[in-house]
Amino acid sequence: MPNIKSAKKRVKVTEVKHDANILKKGAMKTAVKKVEKEATIENLNIANKRIDKACNQGIITENKASRLKSRLSKKVNQSK
């Protein structure tokens, strides 16, 4: 446990940010699963937005974002 006031604050801030990141990542995963279950363009657009948002905020890497978007768009195009 930290003794210094600034270190205590950093622990609290880190916990809050961690919880927020988990929620955003969970929303992204849910959107991805919806596309995998029902491959529609509307679901794909929502998933792409959530993936981009997670990537921009540093929750996932750019390579993972590109890979997810590519796989999902391939799945939607095959279902047409």
PDB file of C-alpha atoms in Angstrom:
ATOM      1  CA  MET A   1       0.000   0.000   0.000  1.00  0.00           C
ATOM      2  CA  PRO A   2       1.399   3.403  -0.927  1.00  0.00           C
ATOM      3  CA  ASN A   3       2.189   5.954   1.787  1.00  0.00           C
ATOM      4  CA  ILE A   4       2.644   9.043  -0.355  1.00  0.00           C
ATOM      5  CA  LYS A   5      -0.484  11.074  -1.140  1.00  0.00           C
ATOM      6  CA  SER A   6       0.161  11.222  -4.900  1.00  0.00           C
ATOM      7  CA  ALA A   7       0.773   7.482  -5.055  1.00  0.00           C
ATOM      8  CA  LYS A   8      -2.548   6.838  -3.286  1.00  0.00           C
ATOM      9  CA  LYS A   9      -4.290   9.033  -5.847  1.00  0.00           C
ATOM     10  CA  ARG A  10      -2.621   7.181  -8.730  1.00  0.00           C
ATOM     11  CA  VAL A  11      -3.951   3.873  -7.358  1.00  0.00           C
ATOM     12  CA  LYS A  12      -7.503   5.255  -7.270  1.00  0.00           C
ATOM     13  CA  VAL A  13      -7.263   6.773 -10.746  1.00  0.00           C
ATOM     14  CA  THR A  14      -5.819   3.564 -12.169  1.00  0.00           C
ATOM     15  CA  GLU A  15      -8.696   1.534 -10.722  1.00  0.00           C
ATOM     16  CA  VAL A  16     -11.295   3.874 -12.228  1.00  0.00           C
ATOM     17  CA  LYS A  17      -9.633   3.807 -15.639  1.00  0.00           C
ATOM     18  CA  HIS A  18      -9.278   0.021 -15.475  1.00  0.00           C
ATOM     19  CA  ASP A  19     -12.995  -0.378 -14.805  1.00  0.00           C
ATOM     20  CA  ALA A  20     -13.862   1.983 -17.672  1.00  0.00           C
ATOM     21  CA  ASN A  21     -11.581   0.093 -20.054  1.00  0.00           C
ATOM     22  CA  ILE A  22     -13.179  -3.218 -19.111  1.00  0.00           C
ATOM     23  CA  LEU A  23     -16.639  -1.811 -19.898  1.00  0.00           C
ATOM     24  CA  LYS A  24     -15.500  -0.469 -23.279  1.00  0.00           C
ATOM     25  CA  LYS A  25     -13.759  -3.711 -24.185  1.00  0.00           C
ATOM     26  CA  GLY A  26     -16.858  -5.670 -23.180  1.00  0.00           C
ATOM     27  CA  ALA A  27     -19.062  -3.487 -25.384  1.00  0.00           C
ATOM     28  CA  MET A  28     -16.673  -4.071 -28.269  1.00  0.00           C
ATOM     29  CA  LYS A  29     -16.708  -7.840 -27.743  1.00  0.00           C
ATOM     30  CA  THR A  30     -20.507  -7.864 -27.601  1.00  0.00           C
ATOM     31  CA  ALA A  31     -20.710  -5.966 -30.899  1.00  0.00           C
ATOM     32  CA  VAL A  32     -18.261  -8.411 -32.494  1.00  0.00           C
ATOM     33  CA  LYS A  33     -20.301 -11.393 -31.290  1.00  0.00           C
ATOM     34  CA  LYS A  34     -23.474  -9.873 -32.732  1.00  0.00           C
ATOM     35  CA  VAL A  35     -21.822  -9.668 -36.150  1.00  0.00           C
ATOM     36  CA  GLU A  36     -20.634 -13.261 -35.866  1.00  0.00           C
ATOM     37  CA  LYS A  37     -24.133 -14.391 -34.940  1.00  0.00           C
ATOM     38  CA  GLU A  38     -26.072 -12.261 -37.430  1.00  0.00           C
ATOM     39  CA  ALA A  39     -23.863 -10.908 -40.212  1.00  0.00           C
ATOM     40  CA  THR A  40     -25.570  -7.689 -41.286  1.00  0.00           C
ATOM     41  CA  ILE A  41     -24.127  -4.406 -42.447  1.00  0.00           C
ATOM     42  CA  GLU A  42     -25.770  -2.508 -39.569  1.00  0.00           C
ATOM     43  CA  ASN A  43     -24.138  -4.769 -36.990  1.00  0.00           C
ATOM     44  CA  LEU A  44     -20.834  -4.489 -38.846  1.00  0.00           C
ATOM     45  CA  ASN A  45     -20.950  -0.684 -38.745  1.00  0.00           C
ATOM     46  CA  ILE A  46     -21.620  -0.678 -35.007  1.00  0.00           C
ATOM     47  CA  ALA A  47     -18.813  -3.171 -34.394  1.00  0.00           C
ATOM     48  CA  ASN A  48     -16.374  -1.144 -36.504  1.00  0.00           C
ATOM     49  CA  LYS A  49     -17.158   1.986 -34.498  1.00  0.00           C
ATOM     50  CA  ARG A  50     -16.616   0.188 -31.209  1.00  0.00           C
ATOM     51  CA  ILE A  51     -13.381  -1.397 -32.476  1.00  0.00           C
ATOM     52  CA  ASP A  52     -12.052   1.965 -33.678  1.00  0.00           C
ATOM     53  CA  LYS A  53     -12.956   3.619 -30.379  1.00  0.00           C
ATOM     54  CA  ALA A  54     -11.182   0.904 -28.382  1.00  0.00           C
ATOM     55  CA  CYS A  55      -8.142   1.203 -30.638  1.00  0.00           C
ATOM     56  CA  ASN A  56      -7.967   4.993 -30.355  1.00  0.00           C
ATOM     57  CA  GLN A  57      -8.190   4.809 -26.582  1.00  0.00           C
ATOM     58  CA  GLY A  58      -5.394   2.240 -26.400  1.00  0.00           C
ATOM     59  CA  ILE A  59      -7.532  -0.646 -25.168  1.00  0.00           C
ATOM     60  CA  ILE A  60      -6.523  -2.828 -28.128  1.00  0.00           C
ATOM     61  CA  THR A  61      -3.671  -2.478 -30.601  1.00  0.00           C
ATOM     62  CA  GLU A  62      -3.984  -1.254 -34.171  1.00  0.00           C
ATOM     63  CA  ASN A  63      -3.112  -4.685 -35.545  1.00  0.00           C
ATOM     64  CA  LYS A  64      -5.834  -6.382 -33.522  1.00  0.00           C
ATOM     65  CA  ALA A  65      -8.357  -3.744 -34.634  1.00  0.00           C
ATOM     66  CA  SER A  66      -7.440  -4.266 -38.286  1.00  0.00           C
ATOM     67  CA  ARG A  67      -7.591  -8.022 -37.927  1.00  0.00           C
ATOM     68  CA  LEU A  68     -11.026  -7.953 -36.275  1.00  0.00           C
ATOM     69  CA  LYS A  69     -12.472  -5.545 -38.828  1.00  0.00           C
ATOM     70  CA  SER A  70     -11.109  -7.593 -41.710  1.00  0.00           C
ATOM     71  CA  ARG A  71     -12.506 -10.866 -40.406  1.00  0.00           C
ATOM     72  CA  LEU A  72     -15.906  -9.365 -39.672  1.00  0.00           C
ATOM     73  CA  SER A  73     -16.201  -7.698 -43.070  1.00  0.00           C
ATOM     74  CA  LYS A  74     -15.198 -10.964 -44.747  1.00  0.00           C
ATOM     75  CA  LYS A  75     -17.938 -12.770 -42.810  1.00  0.00           C
ATOM     76  CA  VAL A  76     -20.567 -10.165 -43.794  1.00  0.00           C
ATOM     77  CA  ASN A  77     -19.534 -10.305 -47.469  1.00  0.00           C
ATOM     78  CA  GLN A  78     -19.770 -14.102 -47.522  1.00  0.00           C
ATOM     79  CA  SER A  79     -23.306 -14.030 -46.128  1.00  0.00           C
ATOM     80  CA  LYS A  80     -24.633 -11.852 -48.972  1.00  0.00           C
TER      81      LYS A  80
END
